[in-house]
Coordinates of C-alpha atoms and ligand atoms in Angstrom, one line a residue:
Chain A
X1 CA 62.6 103.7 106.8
X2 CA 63.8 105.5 103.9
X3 CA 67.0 105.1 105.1
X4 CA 67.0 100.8 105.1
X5 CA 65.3 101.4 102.0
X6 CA 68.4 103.8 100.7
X7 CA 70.3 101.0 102.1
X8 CA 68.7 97.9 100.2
X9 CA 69.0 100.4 96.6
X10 CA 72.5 100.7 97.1
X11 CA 73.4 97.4 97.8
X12 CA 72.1 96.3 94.8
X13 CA 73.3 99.2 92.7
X14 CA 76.7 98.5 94.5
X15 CA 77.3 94.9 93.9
X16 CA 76.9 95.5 89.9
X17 CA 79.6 98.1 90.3
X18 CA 81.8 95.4 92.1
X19 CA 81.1 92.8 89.9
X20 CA 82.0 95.1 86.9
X21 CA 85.1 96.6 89.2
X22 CA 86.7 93.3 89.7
X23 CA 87.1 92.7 86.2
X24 CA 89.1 96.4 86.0
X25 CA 91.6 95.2 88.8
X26 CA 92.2 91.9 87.5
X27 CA 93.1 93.1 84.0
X28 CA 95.0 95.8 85.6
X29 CA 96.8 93.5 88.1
X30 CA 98.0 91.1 85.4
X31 CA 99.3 93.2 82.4
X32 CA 98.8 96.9 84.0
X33 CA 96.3 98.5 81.4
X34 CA 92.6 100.2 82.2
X35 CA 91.1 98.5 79.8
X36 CA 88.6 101.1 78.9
X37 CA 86.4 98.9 76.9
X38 CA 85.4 96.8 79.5
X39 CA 82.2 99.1 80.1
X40 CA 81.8 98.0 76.6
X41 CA 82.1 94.4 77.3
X42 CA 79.4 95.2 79.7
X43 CA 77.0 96.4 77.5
X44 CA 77.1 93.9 74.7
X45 CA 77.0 90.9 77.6
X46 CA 74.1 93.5 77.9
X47 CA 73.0 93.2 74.5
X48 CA 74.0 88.9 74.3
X49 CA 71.0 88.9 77.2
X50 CA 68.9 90.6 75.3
X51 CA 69.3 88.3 72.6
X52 CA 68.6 85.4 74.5
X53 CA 66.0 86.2 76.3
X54 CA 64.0 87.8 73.1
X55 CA 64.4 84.2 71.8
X56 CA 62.9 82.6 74.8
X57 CA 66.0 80.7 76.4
X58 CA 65.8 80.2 80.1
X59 CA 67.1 82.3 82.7
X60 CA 70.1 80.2 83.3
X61 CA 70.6 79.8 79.6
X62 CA 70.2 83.5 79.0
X63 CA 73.3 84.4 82.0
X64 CA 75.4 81.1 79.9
X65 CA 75.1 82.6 77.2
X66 CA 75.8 86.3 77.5
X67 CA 78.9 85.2 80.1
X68 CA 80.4 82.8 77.8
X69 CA 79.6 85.0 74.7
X70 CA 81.5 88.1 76.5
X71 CA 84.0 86.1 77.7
X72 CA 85.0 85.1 74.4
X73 CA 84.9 88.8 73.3
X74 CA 87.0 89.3 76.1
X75 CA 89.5 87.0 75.1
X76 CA 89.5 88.1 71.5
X77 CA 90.0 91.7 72.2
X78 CA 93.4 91.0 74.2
X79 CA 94.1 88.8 71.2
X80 CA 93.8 91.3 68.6
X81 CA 94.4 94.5 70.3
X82 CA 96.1 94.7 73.3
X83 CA 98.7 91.6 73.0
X84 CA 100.3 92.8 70.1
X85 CA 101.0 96.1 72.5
X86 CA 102.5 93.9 75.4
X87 CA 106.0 95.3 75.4
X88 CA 104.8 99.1 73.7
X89 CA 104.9 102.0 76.0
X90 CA 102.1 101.8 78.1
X91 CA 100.2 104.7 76.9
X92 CA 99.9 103.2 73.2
X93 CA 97.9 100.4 75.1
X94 CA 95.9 102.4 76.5
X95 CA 95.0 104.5 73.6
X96 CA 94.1 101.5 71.9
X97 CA 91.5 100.3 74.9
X98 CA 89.9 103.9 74.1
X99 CA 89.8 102.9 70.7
X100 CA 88.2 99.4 71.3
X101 CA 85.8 101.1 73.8
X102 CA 84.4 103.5 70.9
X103 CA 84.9 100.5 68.2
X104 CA 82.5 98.5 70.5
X105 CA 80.1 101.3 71.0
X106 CA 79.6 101.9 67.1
X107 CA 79.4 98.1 66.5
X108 CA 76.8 98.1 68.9
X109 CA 74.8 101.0 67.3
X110 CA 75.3 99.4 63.7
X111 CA 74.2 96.5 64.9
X112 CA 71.1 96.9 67.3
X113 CA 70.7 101.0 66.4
X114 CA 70.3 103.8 68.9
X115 CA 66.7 103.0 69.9
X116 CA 66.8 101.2 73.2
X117 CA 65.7 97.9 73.4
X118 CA 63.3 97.1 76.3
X119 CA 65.0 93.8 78.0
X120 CA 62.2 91.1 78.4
X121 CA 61.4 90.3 81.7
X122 CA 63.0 86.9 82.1
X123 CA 62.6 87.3 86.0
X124 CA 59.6 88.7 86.7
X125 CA 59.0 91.2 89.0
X126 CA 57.5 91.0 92.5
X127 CA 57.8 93.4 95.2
X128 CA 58.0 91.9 98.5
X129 CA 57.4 93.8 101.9
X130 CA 59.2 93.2 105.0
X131 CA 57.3 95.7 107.7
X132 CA 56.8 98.8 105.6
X133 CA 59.8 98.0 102.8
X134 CA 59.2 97.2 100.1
X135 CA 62.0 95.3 98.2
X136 CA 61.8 93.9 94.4
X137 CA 63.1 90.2 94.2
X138 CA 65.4 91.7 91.2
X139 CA 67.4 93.8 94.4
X140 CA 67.9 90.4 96.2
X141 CA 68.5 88.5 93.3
X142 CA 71.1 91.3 91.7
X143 CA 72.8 90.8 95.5
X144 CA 72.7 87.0 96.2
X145 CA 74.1 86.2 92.6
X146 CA 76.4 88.9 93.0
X147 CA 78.2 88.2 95.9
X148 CA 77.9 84.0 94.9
X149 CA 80.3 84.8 91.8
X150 CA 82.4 87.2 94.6
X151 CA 82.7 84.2 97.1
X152 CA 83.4 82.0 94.1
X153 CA 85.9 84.3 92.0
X154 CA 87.6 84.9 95.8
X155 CA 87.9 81.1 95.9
X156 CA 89.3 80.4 92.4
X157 CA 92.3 83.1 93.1
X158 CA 93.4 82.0 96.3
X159 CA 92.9 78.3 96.0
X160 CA 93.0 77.2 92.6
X161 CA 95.8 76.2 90.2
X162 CA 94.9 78.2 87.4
X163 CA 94.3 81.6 90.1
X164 CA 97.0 81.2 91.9
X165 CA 99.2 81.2 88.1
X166 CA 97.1 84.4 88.2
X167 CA 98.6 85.8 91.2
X168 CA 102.2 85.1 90.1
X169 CA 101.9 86.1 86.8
X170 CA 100.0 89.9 87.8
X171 CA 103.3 89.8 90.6
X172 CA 106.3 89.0 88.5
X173 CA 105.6 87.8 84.5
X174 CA 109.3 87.0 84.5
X175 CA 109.5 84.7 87.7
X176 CA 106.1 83.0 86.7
X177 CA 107.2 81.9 83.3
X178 CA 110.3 80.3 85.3
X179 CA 108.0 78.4 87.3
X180 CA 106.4 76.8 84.1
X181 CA 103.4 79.2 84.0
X182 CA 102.2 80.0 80.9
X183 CA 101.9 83.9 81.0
X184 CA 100.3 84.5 78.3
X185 CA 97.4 82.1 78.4
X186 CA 96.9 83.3 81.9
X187 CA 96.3 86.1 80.7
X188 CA 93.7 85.2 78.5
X189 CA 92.1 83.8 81.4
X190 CA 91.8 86.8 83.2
X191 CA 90.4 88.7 80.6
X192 CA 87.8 85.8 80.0
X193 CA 87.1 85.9 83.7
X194 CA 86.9 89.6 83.9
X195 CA 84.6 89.9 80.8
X196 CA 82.2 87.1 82.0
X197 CA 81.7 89.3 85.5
X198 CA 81.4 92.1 83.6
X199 CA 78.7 90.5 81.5
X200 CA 76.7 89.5 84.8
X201 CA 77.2 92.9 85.4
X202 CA 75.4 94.0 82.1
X203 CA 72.5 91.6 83.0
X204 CA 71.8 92.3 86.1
X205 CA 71.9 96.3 85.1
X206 CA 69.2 95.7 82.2
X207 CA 67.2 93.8 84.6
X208 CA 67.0 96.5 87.2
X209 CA 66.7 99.3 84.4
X210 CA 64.8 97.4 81.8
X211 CA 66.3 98.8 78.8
X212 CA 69.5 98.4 76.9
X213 CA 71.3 100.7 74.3
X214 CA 74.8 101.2 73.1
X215 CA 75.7 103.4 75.9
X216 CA 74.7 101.2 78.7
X217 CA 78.0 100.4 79.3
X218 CA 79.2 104.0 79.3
X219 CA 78.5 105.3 82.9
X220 CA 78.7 101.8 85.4
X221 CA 82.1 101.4 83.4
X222 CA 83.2 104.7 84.6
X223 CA 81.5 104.2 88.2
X224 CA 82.9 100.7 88.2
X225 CA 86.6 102.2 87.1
X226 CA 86.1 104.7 89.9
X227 CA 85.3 101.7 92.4
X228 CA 88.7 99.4 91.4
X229 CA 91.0 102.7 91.8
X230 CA 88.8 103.6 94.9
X231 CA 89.4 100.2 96.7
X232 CA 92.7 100.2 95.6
X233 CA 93.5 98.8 91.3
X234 CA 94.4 95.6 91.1
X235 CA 93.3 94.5 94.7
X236 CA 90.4 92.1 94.3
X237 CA 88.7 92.6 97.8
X238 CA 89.4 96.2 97.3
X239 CA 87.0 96.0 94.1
X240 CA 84.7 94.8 96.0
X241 CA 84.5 97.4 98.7
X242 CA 84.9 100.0 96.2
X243 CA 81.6 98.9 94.2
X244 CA 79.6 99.4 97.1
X245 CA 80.9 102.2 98.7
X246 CA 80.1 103.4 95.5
X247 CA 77.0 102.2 95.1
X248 CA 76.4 103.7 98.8
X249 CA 77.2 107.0 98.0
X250 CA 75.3 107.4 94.6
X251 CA 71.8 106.6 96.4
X252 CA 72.3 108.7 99.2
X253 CA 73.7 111.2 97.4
X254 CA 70.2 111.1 94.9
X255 CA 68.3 110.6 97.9
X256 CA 69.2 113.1 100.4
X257 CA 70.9 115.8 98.3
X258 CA 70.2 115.7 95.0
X259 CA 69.4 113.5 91.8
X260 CA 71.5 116.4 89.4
X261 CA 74.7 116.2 91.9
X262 CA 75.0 112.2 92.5
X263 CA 77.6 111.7 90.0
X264 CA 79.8 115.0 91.2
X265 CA 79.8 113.5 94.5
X266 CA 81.0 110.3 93.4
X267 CA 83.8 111.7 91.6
X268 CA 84.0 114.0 93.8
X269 CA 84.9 111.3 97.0
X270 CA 87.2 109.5 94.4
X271 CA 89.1 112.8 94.5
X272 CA 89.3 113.2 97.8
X273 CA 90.2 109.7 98.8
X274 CA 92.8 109.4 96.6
X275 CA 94.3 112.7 97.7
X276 CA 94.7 111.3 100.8
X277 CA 95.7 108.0 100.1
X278 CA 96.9 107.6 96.3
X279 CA 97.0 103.9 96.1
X280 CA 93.3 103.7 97.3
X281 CA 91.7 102.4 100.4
X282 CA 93.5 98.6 100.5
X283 CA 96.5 99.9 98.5
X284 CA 99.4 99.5 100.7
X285 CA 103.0 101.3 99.3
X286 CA 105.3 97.9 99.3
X287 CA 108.7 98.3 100.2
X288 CA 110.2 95.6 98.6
X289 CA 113.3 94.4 100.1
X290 CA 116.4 94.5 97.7
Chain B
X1 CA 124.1 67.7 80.7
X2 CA 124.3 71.5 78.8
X3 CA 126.2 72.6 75.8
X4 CA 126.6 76.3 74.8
X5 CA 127.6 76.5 71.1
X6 CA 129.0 80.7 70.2
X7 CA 126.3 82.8 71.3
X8 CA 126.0 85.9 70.6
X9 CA 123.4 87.9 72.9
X10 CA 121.9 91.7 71.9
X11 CA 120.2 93.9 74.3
X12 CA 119.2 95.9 71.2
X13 CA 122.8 97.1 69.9
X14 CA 124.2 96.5 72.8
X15 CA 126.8 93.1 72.5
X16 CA 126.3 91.7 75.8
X17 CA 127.4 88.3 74.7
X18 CA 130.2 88.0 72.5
X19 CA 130.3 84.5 70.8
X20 CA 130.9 82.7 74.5
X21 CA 130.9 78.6 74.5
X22 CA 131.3 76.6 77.6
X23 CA 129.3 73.2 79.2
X24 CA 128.2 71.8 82.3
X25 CA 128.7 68.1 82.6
X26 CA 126.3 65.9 84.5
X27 CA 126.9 65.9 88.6
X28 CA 129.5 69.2 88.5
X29 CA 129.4 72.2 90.0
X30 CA 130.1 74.9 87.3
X31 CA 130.5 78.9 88.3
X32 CA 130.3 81.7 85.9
X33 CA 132.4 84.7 87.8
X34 CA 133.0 88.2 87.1
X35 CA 132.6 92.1 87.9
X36 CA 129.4 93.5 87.5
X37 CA 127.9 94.3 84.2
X38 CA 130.4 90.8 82.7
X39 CA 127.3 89.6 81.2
X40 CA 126.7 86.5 83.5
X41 CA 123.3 87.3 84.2
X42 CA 122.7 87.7 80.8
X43 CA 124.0 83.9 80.1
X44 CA 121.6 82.5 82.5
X45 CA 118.3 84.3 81.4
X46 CA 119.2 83.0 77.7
X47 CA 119.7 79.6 78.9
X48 CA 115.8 80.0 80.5
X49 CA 115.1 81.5 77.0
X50 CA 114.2 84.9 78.6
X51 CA 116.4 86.0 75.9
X52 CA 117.3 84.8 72.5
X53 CA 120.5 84.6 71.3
X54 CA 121.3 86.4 68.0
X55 CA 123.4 83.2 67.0
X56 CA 125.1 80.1 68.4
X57 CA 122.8 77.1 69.9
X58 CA 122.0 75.7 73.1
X59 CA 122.2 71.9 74.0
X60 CA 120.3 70.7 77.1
X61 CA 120.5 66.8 77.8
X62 CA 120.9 66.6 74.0
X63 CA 118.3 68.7 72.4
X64 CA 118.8 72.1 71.0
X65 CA 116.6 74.3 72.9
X66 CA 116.0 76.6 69.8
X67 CA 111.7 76.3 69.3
X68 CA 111.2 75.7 73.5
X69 CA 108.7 78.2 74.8
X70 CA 110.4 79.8 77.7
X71 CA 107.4 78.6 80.4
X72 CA 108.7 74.8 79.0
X73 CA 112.7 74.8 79.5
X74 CA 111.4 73.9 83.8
X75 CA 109.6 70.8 82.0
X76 CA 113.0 69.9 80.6
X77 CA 114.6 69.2 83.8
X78 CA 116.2 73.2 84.2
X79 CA 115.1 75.4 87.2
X80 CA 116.6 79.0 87.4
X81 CA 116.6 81.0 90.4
X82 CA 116.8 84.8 89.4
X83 CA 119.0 87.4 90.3
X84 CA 117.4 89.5 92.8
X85 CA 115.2 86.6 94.4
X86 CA 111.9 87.1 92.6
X87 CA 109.9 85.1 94.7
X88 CA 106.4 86.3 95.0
X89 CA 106.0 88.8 97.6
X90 CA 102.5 88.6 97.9
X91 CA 102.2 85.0 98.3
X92 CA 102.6 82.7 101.3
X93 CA 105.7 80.9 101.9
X94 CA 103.6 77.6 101.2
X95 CA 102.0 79.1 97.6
X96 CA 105.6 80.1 96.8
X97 CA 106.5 76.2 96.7
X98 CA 103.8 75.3 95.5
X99 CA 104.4 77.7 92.2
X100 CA 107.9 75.9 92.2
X101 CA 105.9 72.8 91.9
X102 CA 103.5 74.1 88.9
X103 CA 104.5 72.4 86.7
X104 CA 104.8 68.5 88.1
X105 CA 101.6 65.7 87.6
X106 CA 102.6 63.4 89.8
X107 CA 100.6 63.0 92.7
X108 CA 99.9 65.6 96.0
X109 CA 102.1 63.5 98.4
X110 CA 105.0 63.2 96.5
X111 CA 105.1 67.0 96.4
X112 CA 104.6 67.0 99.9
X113 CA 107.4 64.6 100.8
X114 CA 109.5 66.8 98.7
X115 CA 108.3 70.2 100.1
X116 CA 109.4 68.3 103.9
X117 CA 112.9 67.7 102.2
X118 CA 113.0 71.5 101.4
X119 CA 111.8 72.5 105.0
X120 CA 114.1 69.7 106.3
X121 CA 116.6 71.7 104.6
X122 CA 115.8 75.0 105.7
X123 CA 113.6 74.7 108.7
X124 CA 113.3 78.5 108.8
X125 CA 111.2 78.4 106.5
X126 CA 108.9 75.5 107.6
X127 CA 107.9 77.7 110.8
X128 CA 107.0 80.9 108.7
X129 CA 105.1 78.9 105.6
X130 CA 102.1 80.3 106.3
X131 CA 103.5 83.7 106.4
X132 CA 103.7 86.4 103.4
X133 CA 106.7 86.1 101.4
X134 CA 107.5 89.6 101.3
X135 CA 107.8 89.8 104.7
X136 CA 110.8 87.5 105.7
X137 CA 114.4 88.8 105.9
X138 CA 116.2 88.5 103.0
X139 CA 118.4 85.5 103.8
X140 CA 115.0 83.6 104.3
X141 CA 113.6 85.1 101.1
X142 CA 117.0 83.8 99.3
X143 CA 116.4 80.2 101.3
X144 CA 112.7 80.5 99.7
X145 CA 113.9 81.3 96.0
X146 CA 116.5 78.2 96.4
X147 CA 113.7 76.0 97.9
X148 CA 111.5 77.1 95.4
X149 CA 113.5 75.9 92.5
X150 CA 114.1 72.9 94.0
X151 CA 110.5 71.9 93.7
X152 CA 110.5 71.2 90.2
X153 CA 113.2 68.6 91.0
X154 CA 115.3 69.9 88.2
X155 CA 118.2 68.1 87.2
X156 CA 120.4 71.6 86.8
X157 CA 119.6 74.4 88.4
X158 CA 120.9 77.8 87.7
X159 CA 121.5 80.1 90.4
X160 CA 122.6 83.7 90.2
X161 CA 124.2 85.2 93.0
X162 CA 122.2 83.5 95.6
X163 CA 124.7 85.0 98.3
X164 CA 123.9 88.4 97.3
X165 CA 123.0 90.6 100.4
X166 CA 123.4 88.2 102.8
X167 CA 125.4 88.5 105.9
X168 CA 129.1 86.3 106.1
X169 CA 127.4 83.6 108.3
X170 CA 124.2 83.2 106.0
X171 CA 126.7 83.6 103.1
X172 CA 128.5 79.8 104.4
X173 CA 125.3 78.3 105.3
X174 CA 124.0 79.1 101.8
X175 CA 126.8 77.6 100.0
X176 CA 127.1 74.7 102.3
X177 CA 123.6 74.4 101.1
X178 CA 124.4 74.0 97.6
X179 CA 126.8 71.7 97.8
X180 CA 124.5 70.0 99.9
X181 CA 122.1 70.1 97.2
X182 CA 124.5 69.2 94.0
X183 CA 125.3 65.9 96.3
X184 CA 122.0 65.1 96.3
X185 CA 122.1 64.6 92.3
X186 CA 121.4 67.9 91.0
X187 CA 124.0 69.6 88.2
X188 CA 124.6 73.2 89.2
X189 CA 125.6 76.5 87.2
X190 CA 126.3 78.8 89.7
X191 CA 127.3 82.7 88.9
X192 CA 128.7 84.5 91.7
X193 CA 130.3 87.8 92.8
X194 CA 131.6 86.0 96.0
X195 CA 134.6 84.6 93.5
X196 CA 136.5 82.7 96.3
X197 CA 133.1 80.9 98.0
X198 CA 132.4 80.1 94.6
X199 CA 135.5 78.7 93.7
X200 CA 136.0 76.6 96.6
X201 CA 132.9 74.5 95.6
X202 CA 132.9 74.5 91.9
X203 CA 134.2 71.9 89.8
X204 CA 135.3 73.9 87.1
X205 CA 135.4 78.1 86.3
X206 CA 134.6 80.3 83.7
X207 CA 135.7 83.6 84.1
X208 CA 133.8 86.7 81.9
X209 CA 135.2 89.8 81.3
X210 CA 133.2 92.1 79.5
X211 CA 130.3 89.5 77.3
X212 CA 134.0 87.3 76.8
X213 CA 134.8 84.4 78.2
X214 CA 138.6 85.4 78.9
X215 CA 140.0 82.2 81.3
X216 CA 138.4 78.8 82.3
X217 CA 139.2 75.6 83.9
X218 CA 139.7 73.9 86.9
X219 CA 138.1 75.4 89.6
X220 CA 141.1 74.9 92.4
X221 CA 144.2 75.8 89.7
X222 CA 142.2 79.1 88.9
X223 CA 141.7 79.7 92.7
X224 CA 146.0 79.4 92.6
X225 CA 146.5 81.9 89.3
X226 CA 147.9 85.3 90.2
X227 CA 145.6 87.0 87.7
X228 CA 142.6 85.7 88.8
X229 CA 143.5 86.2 93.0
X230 CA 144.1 89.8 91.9
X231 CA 141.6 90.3 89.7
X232 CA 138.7 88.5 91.4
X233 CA 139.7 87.3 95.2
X234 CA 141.2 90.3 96.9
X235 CA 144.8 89.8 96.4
Ligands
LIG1 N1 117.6 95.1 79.8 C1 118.8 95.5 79.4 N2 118.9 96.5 78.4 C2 120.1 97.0 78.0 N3 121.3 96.5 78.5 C3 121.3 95.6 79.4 C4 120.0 95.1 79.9 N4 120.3 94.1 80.9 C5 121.7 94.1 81.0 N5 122.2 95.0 80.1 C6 123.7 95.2 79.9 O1 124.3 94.0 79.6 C7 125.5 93.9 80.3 C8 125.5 92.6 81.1 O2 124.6 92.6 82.1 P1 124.3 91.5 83.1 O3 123.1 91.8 83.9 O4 124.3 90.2 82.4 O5 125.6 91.6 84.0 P2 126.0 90.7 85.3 O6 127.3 90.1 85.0 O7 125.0 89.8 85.7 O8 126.3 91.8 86.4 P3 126.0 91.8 87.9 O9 127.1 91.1 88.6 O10 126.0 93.3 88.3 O11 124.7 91.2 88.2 C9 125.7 95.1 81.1 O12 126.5 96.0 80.4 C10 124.3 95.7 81.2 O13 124.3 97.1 81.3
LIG2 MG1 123.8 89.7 87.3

């Protein structure tokens, strides 16, 4: 029994990871950055929810707005940070994500200071027992919206215009801009896309933990960064697979070993997988043909 | 159809281009030949505005292409198929057309009927659509990168070295192909190392040496020169 129940925790601790993972790989599949502050991005979608909620908007108003709101954040931090850097080596990029990630975090603290804010219950809580588990309606509701936006994000890469410009722009920038894509503004796009996720991301964390401060975005970012290498960076299923492995591993690991050592074991696997197989678990090595 | 007014392109200070000037005429068949490193690659991404000349202009159907974004010079009636392929590995052969298609507005069947006139064209390609780009042989992957292009239903279309790699008999087929294709109404600027192939279909010849145009002209009296059959055709 307190196995399923293990089970049921990391699924729900898992698909946040994925949803905040998927925005990693697509940013990284498109212009090859981490973007470090997209932990950040979390935590003020985080913070926009907060907002919201505290002034009484509904709960689908309250996920609009702190999507939308992070989105645009998104889309203004490639603007002013990172597209300037486009043809810099690549390590000047990514000391400027750093940057943003710590700019973000002191805006944050100037803005709503260090104290944690308790996030208003905009769902409210009810526990509901199947046999002799007990599961919170915030679990199924963290999973079902979760893996909608997966299903849907899944759908708007492979099927859509606009995500399939995606594909060929993260492939070959060059080759897409023959074809009449405009690289740069799908670029934008992915960063709006990947912010919004990572916003539902920050939501659905301050609804399972309740609180939000400047830092929330700190660890999932990491875990989530850990889950996009782990499935493989830039692979969009592999983001998936990689949240909830990760999310998987964390609750058994505080479960049947020890609260202390969860996060050692997670980096720990992350290690160990990528030892064995560098370009993660649905990396493949292409051989292109000359 | 395309004038090219003294440009001059830089690859910082490298002078890759030195003040050439040529045109393509509506209908013909124009090749850009020379050894490797001549600069004709060069030529062609400028023309797509992946590079900017340092001087000179550019005249397409007209217009100087000087404030065109590069992701707007296929709206203009110019499709460019790379060096090296570049088709999107990743993709299916069917998403590969389709991306050559990305920019039209007209409706979903009369890209279809024109995707069946690429498939008609290479019917290779037409039993593997639904198969990942990266993994056809590399004579399909060239016939993808020319069908490809040809879904924008560009009025020229730049090709460089589309024979590249490809085995003698794929090599024929490929240029039968583009003549094929410049019947059917499109202007073609063609760079090739295959000289002779080239030469045989061409209208008219430019011949770079070193970022310099150095001979030009008539496709078949430059096939007869002594200097160029030495230089260029083996003897
Ligand atoms: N990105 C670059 N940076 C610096 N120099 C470059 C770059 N690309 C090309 N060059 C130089 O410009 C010159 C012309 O190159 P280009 O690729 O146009 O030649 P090419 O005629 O297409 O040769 P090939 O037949 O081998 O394809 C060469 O000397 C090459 O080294
Ligand atoms: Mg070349």
């Amino acid at each position: 029994m307190i196995f399923i129940q293990q089970m049921i925790n990391g699924l729900q601790i898992g698909s946040i990871y994925a949803v905040i993972a998927l925005g990693y790989t697509m940013v990284y599949g498109i212009i090859k950055l981490i973007n470090f502050a997209h932990g950040e991005v979390m935590m003020m979608g985080a913070y926009f929810a907060f907002l919201a909620a505290s002034a009484g908007m509904p709960v689908w108003a309250v996920f609009l707005i702190s999507m939308v709101g992070s989105a645009l954040l998104g889309m203004a931090i490639e603007r002013v940070a990172y597209k300037p850097l486009r043809e810099a080596p690549r390590i000047s990029a990514l000391i400027t994500a750093i940057g943003m990630s710590l700019f973000l975090q002191n805006l944050a603290l100037v803005i709503f200071k260090a104290d944690p804010k308790v996030m208003p219950r905009i769902i409210p809580t009810t526990p509901i027992n199947i046999g002799s588990i007990q599961i919170s309606n915030i679990t199924i509701i963290t999973f079902t919206v979760s893996v909608v936006f997966m299903i849907l994000l899944t759908f708007f890469i492979s099927k859509t215009k606009p995500g399939k410009a995606m594909r060929a722009v993260s492939e070959d920038k060059e080759a897409a801009t023959l074809m009449g894509i405009n690289a740069n503004s799908t670029i934008t796009l992915t960063f709006a896309i990947g912010s919004a996720l990572a916003a539902l991301g920050g939501i659905l964390y301050a609804l399972a933990y309740t609180q939000v401060a400047p830092t929330l975005g700190v660890l999932p970012g990491l875990k989530a960064f850990v889950a996009a290498v782990l499935g493989g960076i830039g692979i969009i299923p592999g983001a998936m697979i990689g949240g909830f492995i990760l999310g998987f591993v964390e609750t058994f690991a505080k479960a049947y070993i020890s609260g202390r050592w969860a996060d050692a074991i997670v980096f720990g696997i992350l290690i160990l997988v990528l030892s064995v197989k560098p370009t993660g678990i649905l990396g493949k090595n292409v051989r292109e043909k000359v | 159809m395309l004038q090219v007014q003294n440009i001059d392109v830089y690859y910082g200070k490298i002078h890759a281009i030195k003040n050439i000037s040529f045109e393509v005429k509506k209908g013909e068949i124009v090749t850009l030949i020379g050894a490797n490193g001549a600069g004709k690659t060069t030529i062609l991404k400028t023309l797509s505005k992946v590079l900017k000349p340092a001087n000179g202009s550019i005249i397409l159907k007209g217009n100087d292409i000087k404030g065109i974004q590069p992701h707007d010079m296929i709206k203009m009636g110019m499709a460019h198929a790379p060096e090296g392929r570049r088709i999107f590995s990743q993709m299916t052969v069917l998403e590969n057309l389709e991306m050559g298609a990305f920019i039209r507005k007209d409706s979903k069947d009369e890209q279809q009927k024109d995707m069946e006139t690429v498939f008609r064209r290479f019917p290779r390609l037409k039993e593997r659509k639904n198969q990942i780009a990266g993994t056809l042989s590399g004579g399909e992957q060239q016939m993808l990168a020319i069908g490809r292009a040809l879904m924008s239903k560009p009025e020229i279309l730049l090709m460089d070295e589309p024979s590249m790699g490809l085995a003698p008999i794929l090599v024929d087929e490929i240029f039968n192909i583009i003549e094929d294709i410049n019947k059917a109404g499109t202007t073609i600027l063609l760079v090739e190392q295959n000289a002779n192939r080239a030469l045989q279909i061409a209208n008219r010849a430019y011949v770079l040496e070193t970022g310099k145009i150095v001979t030009s002209g008539d496709a078949k009296e430059l096939m007869n020169k002594e200097e160029i059959r030495k230089a260029y055709l083996g003897g």
